[in-house]
XYZ file of C-alpha atoms in Angstrom:
571
model
C -9.607 3.283 36.769
C -9.554 0.003 38.688
C -12.885 0.620 40.082
C -14.301 1.306 36.515
C -12.402 -1.707 35.487
C -14.059 -3.901 38.238
C -17.614 -2.704 37.266
C -16.940 -3.582 33.514
C -15.442 -6.975 34.127
C -18.686 -7.557 36.286
C -20.822 -6.632 33.336
C -18.730 -8.871 31.077
C -19.290 -12.023 33.401
C -23.227 -11.416 33.562
C -23.119 -11.592 29.647
C -21.197 -14.616 29.568
C -22.741 -18.224 29.830
C -22.698 -19.693 33.176
C -18.709 -20.934 33.513
C -18.406 -24.898 33.657
C -15.375 -24.761 35.746
C -14.528 -21.948 37.902
C -11.363 -20.222 38.248
C -8.760 -22.131 40.161
C -5.322 -20.195 40.757
C -2.852 -17.833 39.347
C 0.922 -18.906 38.855
C 3.620 -16.476 38.216
C 6.677 -16.936 36.132
C 9.465 -14.935 35.004
C 10.006 -16.425 31.360
C 13.494 -15.644 29.930
C 14.163 -14.205 26.465
C 16.747 -15.388 23.914
C 19.030 -12.253 25.586
C 18.559 -13.229 28.924
C 16.081 -10.748 29.943
C 13.017 -12.306 32.059
C 9.284 -11.087 31.465
C 6.906 -11.560 33.947
C 4.293 -13.703 33.024
C 0.886 -14.711 34.748
C -0.855 -18.027 34.205
C -4.520 -18.331 35.116
C -5.781 -21.800 35.604
C -9.183 -23.414 35.670
C -10.461 -25.983 38.051
C -10.240 -29.530 37.425
C -7.365 -31.472 35.405
C -5.475 -30.081 32.502
C -4.177 -29.794 30.021
C -6.163 -27.165 28.339
C -6.732 -24.939 25.431
C -4.824 -21.846 26.004
C -5.276 -18.254 25.460
C -2.133 -15.779 25.225
C -2.220 -11.963 25.725
C 0.894 -9.772 25.823
C 0.557 -6.328 27.315
C 2.693 -2.977 27.917
C 0.365 -1.090 29.849
C 0.637 -1.750 33.508
C -2.889 0.247 34.288
C -4.666 -2.507 32.116
C -2.978 -5.712 34.206
C -6.101 -5.798 36.346
C -8.498 -5.640 33.487
C -6.708 -8.259 31.337
C -6.209 -10.482 34.243
C -9.725 -10.401 35.061
C -10.723 -11.264 31.474
C -8.332 -14.159 31.685
C -9.838 -15.039 34.641
C -13.465 -15.448 33.013
C -11.719 -17.145 30.127
C -10.173 -19.717 32.916
C -13.560 -20.119 34.246
C -14.713 -21.401 30.740
C -12.179 -24.100 30.353
C -9.124 -22.389 29.080
C -5.487 -21.580 30.603
C -4.905 -17.802 30.193
C -1.746 -16.450 29.992
C -0.953 -12.592 30.410
C 2.911 -11.142 29.969
C 4.059 -7.901 30.691
C 6.055 -6.702 27.621
C 9.923 -5.846 28.013
C 10.438 -2.934 30.238
C 6.786 -2.754 31.759
C 5.433 -3.667 35.213
C 7.506 -6.437 36.648
C 9.368 -7.374 33.381
C 12.826 -6.731 32.705
C 14.609 -4.647 30.136
C 14.209 -1.192 28.836
C 10.609 -0.173 27.342
C 11.421 0.683 23.744
C 8.014 0.720 21.685
C 7.655 -2.015 19.128
C 11.252 -3.087 18.972
C 11.640 -6.181 20.942
C 8.148 -7.490 20.514
C 8.640 -10.031 17.559
C 11.736 -11.746 19.004
C 10.012 -11.971 22.686
C 6.651 -13.250 21.098
C 8.448 -15.801 19.285
C 10.428 -16.884 22.425
C 7.232 -16.488 24.579
C 5.486 -19.230 22.090
C 8.514 -21.539 22.279
C 7.992 -21.401 25.990
C 4.428 -21.864 26.173
C 4.121 -24.622 23.804
C 6.361 -26.865 25.972
C 4.257 -26.493 29.225
C 2.339 -29.337 30.834
C -0.807 -26.923 31.222
C -1.124 -26.311 27.325
C -3.205 -28.952 25.360
C -1.526 -28.469 21.866
C -3.967 -25.612 21.171
C -2.924 -22.080 21.692
C -5.411 -18.742 20.690
C -3.642 -15.290 20.435
C -5.718 -12.533 21.507
C -4.611 -8.875 21.941
C -6.227 -5.214 21.657
C -4.275 -2.214 20.118
C -0.580 -2.665 20.987
C -1.457 -6.091 22.420
C -2.745 -7.008 18.930
C 0.513 -5.814 17.322
C 2.577 -7.742 19.485
C 0.745 -11.079 17.680
C 0.588 -9.690 14.404
C 4.363 -9.140 14.086
C 4.961 -12.888 14.662
C 1.719 -13.909 12.440
C 3.939 -15.392 9.862
C 6.322 -17.503 11.972
C 3.618 -19.298 14.227
C 4.218 -22.837 15.832
C 1.469 -25.381 14.804
C 0.064 -25.147 18.329
C -1.391 -21.554 17.525
C -4.735 -22.341 15.945
C -6.204 -18.738 15.791
C -5.627 -15.210 16.267
C -7.990 -12.438 17.790
C -6.765 -9.106 16.438
C -8.413 -5.975 17.529
C -8.026 -2.367 16.447
C -4.344 -2.425 14.992
C -2.968 -1.960 11.805
C -0.311 -3.554 9.675
C 1.068 -0.485 7.361
C 2.641 1.689 9.974
C 3.514 4.508 7.639
C -0.423 4.581 6.219
C -1.365 4.747 10.166
C 1.215 7.805 11.041
C 0.802 9.613 7.697
C -2.185 10.361 5.315
C -1.026 11.906 2.156
C 2.156 13.629 3.804
C -0.054 14.937 6.888
C 0.917 13.604 10.395
C -1.813 12.187 12.402
C -0.749 14.746 15.407
C -3.415 13.842 17.820
C -2.971 10.082 17.742
C 0.941 9.755 17.723
C 1.570 12.900 19.811
C -0.669 11.714 22.447
C 0.418 7.940 22.512
C 4.117 9.245 22.352
C 4.126 11.447 25.522
C 2.048 8.730 27.239
C 4.498 6.375 26.272
C 7.584 8.444 26.673
C 8.825 6.725 29.724
C 8.708 10.059 31.388
C 6.351 10.944 34.313
C 3.366 12.960 32.912
C 0.870 12.607 35.898
C -0.385 15.662 37.230
C 0.563 17.795 33.961
C -2.976 17.940 32.601
C -1.909 20.700 30.021
C 1.014 18.639 28.561
C -0.875 17.397 25.551
C -1.887 20.920 24.615
C 1.796 22.069 25.166
C 2.967 18.975 23.119
C 0.775 19.494 20.196
C 1.388 23.379 19.735
C 5.359 23.155 20.183
C 6.927 24.720 16.990
C 8.878 23.553 15.566
C 7.883 20.460 16.894
C 10.799 18.409 16.551
C 11.736 20.140 19.693
C 8.837 19.029 21.720
C 10.527 16.247 23.582
C 13.370 18.222 24.492
C 11.161 21.446 25.586
C 8.728 18.926 27.824
C 11.130 16.196 29.144
C 14.884 17.497 28.566
C 15.423 14.367 26.558
C 15.140 13.102 23.124
C 12.475 10.508 21.884
C 14.219 8.978 18.940
C 11.765 6.755 17.762
C 9.277 9.732 17.589
C 11.629 11.998 16.101
C 12.259 9.279 13.344
C 8.285 9.429 12.757
C 8.396 13.044 12.442
C 11.294 13.403 10.200
C 10.329 10.688 7.639
C 7.448 11.554 5.763
C 7.847 9.720 2.552
C 7.145 6.035 2.520
C 10.195 4.845 1.020
C 12.328 6.193 3.906
C 13.603 4.755 7.128
C 11.838 3.712 9.127
C 8.992 2.573 7.054
C 10.988 0.684 3.892
C 13.061 -1.547 6.118
C 13.098 -3.141 9.391
C 10.207 -3.839 11.553
C 7.432 -1.683 9.697
C 8.462 -3.159 6.113
C 8.242 -6.598 7.818
C 4.920 -6.103 9.265
C 3.485 -4.486 6.079
C 3.805 -7.824 4.390
C 2.733 -10.039 7.264
C -1.076 -10.219 6.590
C -0.507 -11.714 2.971
C 1.298 -14.487 4.934
C -1.191 -15.757 7.507
C -2.249 -19.093 7.144
C -4.463 -19.537 10.563
C -8.137 -18.478 11.082
C -8.064 -14.891 12.119
C -10.996 -12.884 14.163
C -10.525 -9.138 13.097
C -12.407 -6.508 15.199
C -12.530 -2.837 14.103
C -14.496 0.472 14.750
C -15.819 2.968 12.372
C -14.689 5.422 15.021
C -11.177 3.876 15.827
C -7.907 5.451 14.780
C -6.930 1.779 13.646
C -10.143 1.604 11.132
C -8.199 1.941 8.324
C -5.142 -0.476 9.371
C -7.834 -3.214 10.257
C -9.419 -2.863 6.712
C -6.038 -3.237 5.081
C -5.143 -6.247 7.104
C -8.485 -8.147 5.944
C -7.960 -7.299 2.425
C -4.445 -8.266 2.251
C -5.273 -11.716 3.567
C -5.185 -14.673 1.346
C -8.303 -15.793 -0.262
C -7.914 -19.242 1.744
C -7.413 -17.545 5.148
C -10.331 -15.286 4.565
C -12.695 -18.178 3.795
C -11.869 -19.405 7.410
C -11.831 -15.957 8.947
C -14.258 -12.988 9.874
C -14.151 -9.333 10.239
C -16.434 -7.105 12.482
C -16.831 -3.523 12.238
C -18.984 -1.648 14.695
C -19.900 1.810 15.448
C -17.142 1.664 18.061
C -13.964 4.028 19.000
C -11.018 2.637 20.417
C -12.663 1.882 23.723
C -14.608 -0.759 21.752
C -17.898 1.285 22.689
C -20.074 3.816 20.767
C -19.096 7.434 20.898
C -20.779 10.630 19.531
C -23.677 12.271 19.278
C -25.510 9.847 17.216
C -27.381 6.583 18.730
C -26.473 3.126 17.659
C -29.270 0.716 18.475
C -28.561 -3.192 18.293
C -24.772 -2.183 18.374
C -23.745 -4.794 20.996
C -23.472 -8.052 19.082
C -19.977 -9.044 20.653
C -21.036 -8.134 24.344
C -18.935 -5.531 26.260
C -15.569 -5.177 25.424
C -16.412 -7.566 22.683
C -15.473 -10.493 25.094
C -18.561 -12.571 24.506
C -17.794 -12.660 20.591
C -13.738 -13.661 21.467
C -15.212 -16.331 23.955
C -17.432 -17.831 21.265
C -14.661 -17.344 18.636
C -12.174 -19.424 20.816
C -14.984 -21.879 21.710
C -15.499 -22.663 18.079
C -11.521 -22.859 17.001
C -9.947 -24.057 20.054
C -12.826 -26.543 20.909
C -14.537 -27.407 18.085
C -17.738 -26.246 19.808
C -20.887 -25.518 17.440
C -21.600 -21.877 18.165
C -22.659 -21.202 14.725
C -19.906 -18.836 13.716
C -20.243 -17.267 10.514
C -16.560 -17.431 8.743
C -15.811 -15.991 5.297
C -17.811 -12.709 5.991
C -17.295 -9.373 6.993
C -20.105 -8.071 9.239
C -20.726 -4.106 9.599
C -22.945 -1.991 11.408
C -24.809 0.023 8.868
C -24.760 3.688 10.794
C -28.339 5.605 10.417
C -29.921 2.239 9.249
C -29.214 1.151 12.644
C -28.705 -2.729 11.535
C -25.925 -5.197 10.849
C -24.923 -6.524 7.548
C -23.034 -9.495 6.199
C -20.819 -9.038 3.334
C -19.496 -12.084 1.432
C -17.087 -10.110 -0.497
C -15.171 -6.840 0.977
C -14.879 -4.291 -0.062
C -18.129 -4.870 -1.815
C -19.298 -4.380 -5.449
C -20.860 -1.163 -5.412
C -22.287 1.623 -8.104
C -20.465 4.766 -8.274
C -22.772 7.915 -7.440
C -21.182 10.853 -8.785
C -21.618 14.542 -7.446
C -20.135 17.374 -9.507
C -18.802 20.672 -7.492
C -20.577 23.650 -8.699
C -20.307 27.350 -7.695
C -23.421 29.204 -6.930
C -24.114 32.734 -6.287
C -27.167 32.153 -4.514
C -25.591 30.306 -1.280
C -25.341 32.121 1.731
C -21.980 30.558 2.110
C -18.770 30.482 0.344
C -19.345 27.401 -2.145
C -22.218 25.927 -3.826
C -24.077 22.625 -4.858
C -23.193 18.963 -5.338
C -24.816 18.202 -8.755
C -25.440 15.039 -10.665
C -24.237 16.875 -14.016
C -21.637 19.467 -14.605
C -21.888 22.940 -15.976
C -18.952 22.497 -18.577
C -18.012 25.786 -17.341
C -15.260 26.546 -15.464
C -15.607 28.459 -11.999
C -13.216 29.037 -9.290
C -13.864 29.514 -5.570
C -11.226 30.768 -3.260
C -10.447 31.327 0.489
C -7.454 32.436 2.588
C -5.930 29.660 4.878
C -4.028 30.941 7.799
C -2.301 28.240 9.993
C -2.276 30.620 13.031
C -6.231 30.117 12.954
C -6.832 26.457 12.192
C -10.085 24.761 11.665
C -10.546 22.888 15.075
C -11.059 19.148 14.606
C -14.767 17.838 15.313
C -15.208 14.319 15.489
C -13.931 11.885 12.969
C -11.890 8.515 13.484
C -8.220 9.933 13.368
C -8.292 10.597 17.020
C -6.879 8.862 20.386
C -6.073 11.778 22.963
C -9.581 11.940 23.977
C -9.177 8.596 25.984
C -7.025 10.585 28.605
C -9.678 13.204 30.130
C -6.682 15.557 31.332
C -5.781 15.991 27.647
C -9.101 17.921 27.096
C -8.704 16.552 23.368
C -11.700 16.436 21.056
C -14.029 13.761 20.917
C -14.052 11.024 17.994
C -17.146 9.599 16.194
C -20.184 11.401 14.162
C -20.868 14.244 15.728
C -22.813 17.543 15.216
C -21.164 19.989 12.869
C -21.373 23.811 12.701
C -23.883 25.282 10.193
C -22.300 26.429 6.564
C -20.722 29.966 6.380
C -19.672 30.364 9.785
C -15.769 30.516 8.951
C -14.574 32.043 5.751
C -11.905 29.296 5.116
C -14.330 26.354 4.935
C -15.672 26.079 1.422
C -19.163 23.991 1.324
C -21.060 22.299 -1.168
C -24.728 20.808 -0.599
C -26.583 18.350 -2.872
C -30.339 18.318 -3.559
C -32.622 16.497 -1.356
C -32.232 12.430 -1.419
C -35.430 11.118 -3.088
C -34.748 7.461 -1.449
C -32.333 5.853 0.919
C -28.896 5.492 -0.299
C -26.365 2.887 1.508
C -22.539 4.053 1.157
C -20.608 0.946 1.238
C -16.641 1.417 1.134
C -14.369 4.399 0.630
C -15.599 7.686 -0.480
C -13.252 9.347 -2.650
C -13.132 13.183 -3.299
C -11.435 14.573 -6.553
C -10.463 18.130 -6.814
C -8.826 20.440 -9.256
C -6.936 22.844 -7.119
C -4.094 25.771 -6.973
C -2.376 28.023 -4.344
C 0.116 30.773 -4.205
C 2.664 28.892 -2.073
C 4.981 25.983 -2.668
C 3.147 23.560 -0.527
C -0.052 23.469 1.225
C -2.801 21.302 2.459
C -6.379 20.528 1.551
C -8.940 18.752 3.799
C -12.596 17.469 3.126
C -15.310 16.144 5.073
C -18.544 14.406 3.919
C -21.633 14.980 6.216
C -25.424 13.716 6.179
C -27.327 16.964 6.368
C -30.527 15.838 8.127
C -34.190 17.354 7.340
C -33.923 19.206 10.624
C -30.645 21.077 9.210
C -28.317 19.174 11.587
C -25.379 17.815 9.723
C -23.261 14.780 11.025
C -19.980 13.879 9.656
C -19.578 10.582 7.813
C -15.969 10.367 6.839
C -13.020 12.852 6.151
C -9.401 13.115 4.773
C -6.458 15.161 4.131
C -3.532 15.752 1.782
C -0.487 18.041 1.053
C 0.455 18.982 -2.245
C 4.022 17.594 -1.853
C 2.550 14.011 -1.154
C -0.771 14.180 -3.083
C -2.469 11.108 -4.398
C -0.984 8.741 -1.987
C 2.656 10.048 -3.471
C 5.367 7.546 -2.373
C 7.869 10.407 -2.214
C 7.853 14.166 -2.310
C 6.220 15.723 -5.623
C 7.171 19.205 -7.161
C 4.668 22.033 -7.042
C 4.715 25.416 -8.702
C 2.555 28.414 -6.930
C -0.716 28.904 -9.139
C -0.169 25.497 -10.998
C -3.448 23.802 -11.195
C -3.148 20.144 -10.093
C -5.746 17.404 -9.684
C -5.879 15.587 -6.160
C -8.125 12.597 -5.013
C -8.517 12.063 -1.468
C -9.704 8.516 -0.525
C -11.443 8.701 2.860
C -11.737 5.640 5.190
C -14.148 2.910 4.507
C -17.767 3.241 6.143
C -21.296 1.651 5.832
C -23.710 4.616 6.391
C -27.190 4.739 5.028
C -28.143 8.440 3.880
C -31.873 8.617 5.017
C -34.623 9.773 2.194
C -35.048 13.605 2.844
C -31.281 14.188 3.568
C -28.669 15.905 1.696
C -25.169 15.376 1.029
C -22.659 17.988 2.417
C -18.913 18.314 1.539
C -16.705 20.909 3.331
C -13.429 21.875 1.944
C -10.707 23.669 4.150
C -6.925 23.536 4.570
C -6.629 22.418 8.539
C -8.153 20.016 10.738
C -6.351 20.408 13.991
C -4.866 18.466 16.255
C -6.244 15.564 14.278
C -3.698 16.390 11.657
C -0.595 18.730 12.115
C -0.831 22.313 10.960
C 0.594 22.773 7.410
C 2.735 26.048 7.555
C 2.383 26.845 3.869
C 6.115 26.207 3.539
C 7.464 23.245 1.809
C 10.176 21.128 3.524
C 10.228 18.949 6.679
C 6.951 20.146 8.614
C 8.277 19.222 12.211
C 11.506 21.610 11.985
C 9.708 24.427 10.665
C 8.592 27.377 13.362
C 7.427 29.972 10.696
C 4.120 30.135 8.948
C 2.307 32.251 6.162
C -1.074 32.529 4.927
C -1.844 31.153 1.517
C -4.648 31.838 -0.885
C -6.465 28.560 -2.259
C -8.509 27.845 -5.209
C -11.174 25.224 -5.932
C -11.646 24.763 -9.726
C -15.211 23.514 -10.037
C -18.127 23.793 -12.800
C -16.679 21.198 -14.825
C -15.690 17.510 -14.559
C -12.491 17.578 -12.645
C -13.695 18.094 -9.260
C -16.490 15.806 -7.880
C -17.342 13.077 -5.118
C -17.424 9.374 -5.909
C -19.827 7.714 -3.342
C -19.943 4.042 -3.390
C -23.373 2.819 -3.441
C -24.706 -0.644 -2.503
C -27.941 -2.243 -2.707
């Protein structure tokens, strides 16, 4: 891994301007927190006389120390003091590693130490990716005056919304992250991810694989409702409100194929207007690695440089040194997939027109389903399929994926990928539109509204929107899921009676995507997307404590005005 990191650092170095200073030295400290625990802290100083504008990173991942240290050396060569601190209980830092628990106090204490150091010139920037963004976000409403700006890459502020979508647990992301950050040695256990996602009842996964409980993970599994602990109090309740309290310029970096896409989007939307006017948000066709992934090509995507470091350095030059690098603030800049261009928005989400497709059954289809029409039939129709949790629809692309970053896990790849042709599975219902007569730019959140019923007390429904090319190939645009118990973003469990017809709306994550003239829109409806989301057993109750499954008969009620797709279209 270090060899690959070294190669990446060399690419980044070549993309940056010739450094005016050069890297001088690294100094190691053990910085004491309020409870006496000392955290390993590494300071990278440039050549010449200080003090310097300072960039702080905090990192829990030992395998990333070499890479992040290399980034701070590059910043140092450009006239910054770079500071890398290892989070509590990781690398050479003292204490016990308990994810998320101590980061607010430790982050505040670290800034108190940093602002008094002689090498700091009174201007501090905070930078972090993923968990490294969380450690700054969690203190972003209590920053000393010396902190002038934050760069937050691919994390979210609403943890419940990140972990669950309408009552369905994001299995791939948080089970993979959980076992990798459990504190147990998983090296050489290449199939441990597969064992973990397939353990039922899932609540016993930790005991079966490690012989000990992961209490924080169990809390996530057993608290599905937004109003239950741990989401309604403590750290996660506090963090949800922090974006609305940020009063420093923020550079947000997101990816259309990253599992924190929705979280980054929510952070930006919740910033105060006066903060938005000084900030920027860039979303590229990237996965969590900050690089493109999937089966499509993305020309011109690399505007921020490899790992986005060139763009981050420009931001710090502007915010900490006042250098005129022509930074555009008060904007959202997104890559438009299929148009292969960047678009700058003064308002996000943008003003759009609603383009509505109604679902209609067609007997002429060679598959179970029908057509997407701009006009309803005003005639009730029912399309049925059987959902068997023992034979789930496998995940094929999308944004809600993380395990792929560990090759040993043999997990599904994220991104826009080639989809199977309609009709290959009886438990997938497909609807396809007529040919598009002109390009159509989707800008924002697609919403799928369905009238459904089932013969069990609880179940799940999934949707996926594709672009069906003239060639006959389909590629996924966005997807979503809901249980009936937590339908329509319910904050707590809703009752459902078998065979009752209810309306559900699934809001998909935001996207900017140009559907090309000659293509069609395709909608697939099913009841599983595994392992991106947990398998619904078709029983009501706590999903993680269930061992049994049963088959459910699912009904989609179409042909009238209650089942439709709304596409947000911009000029």
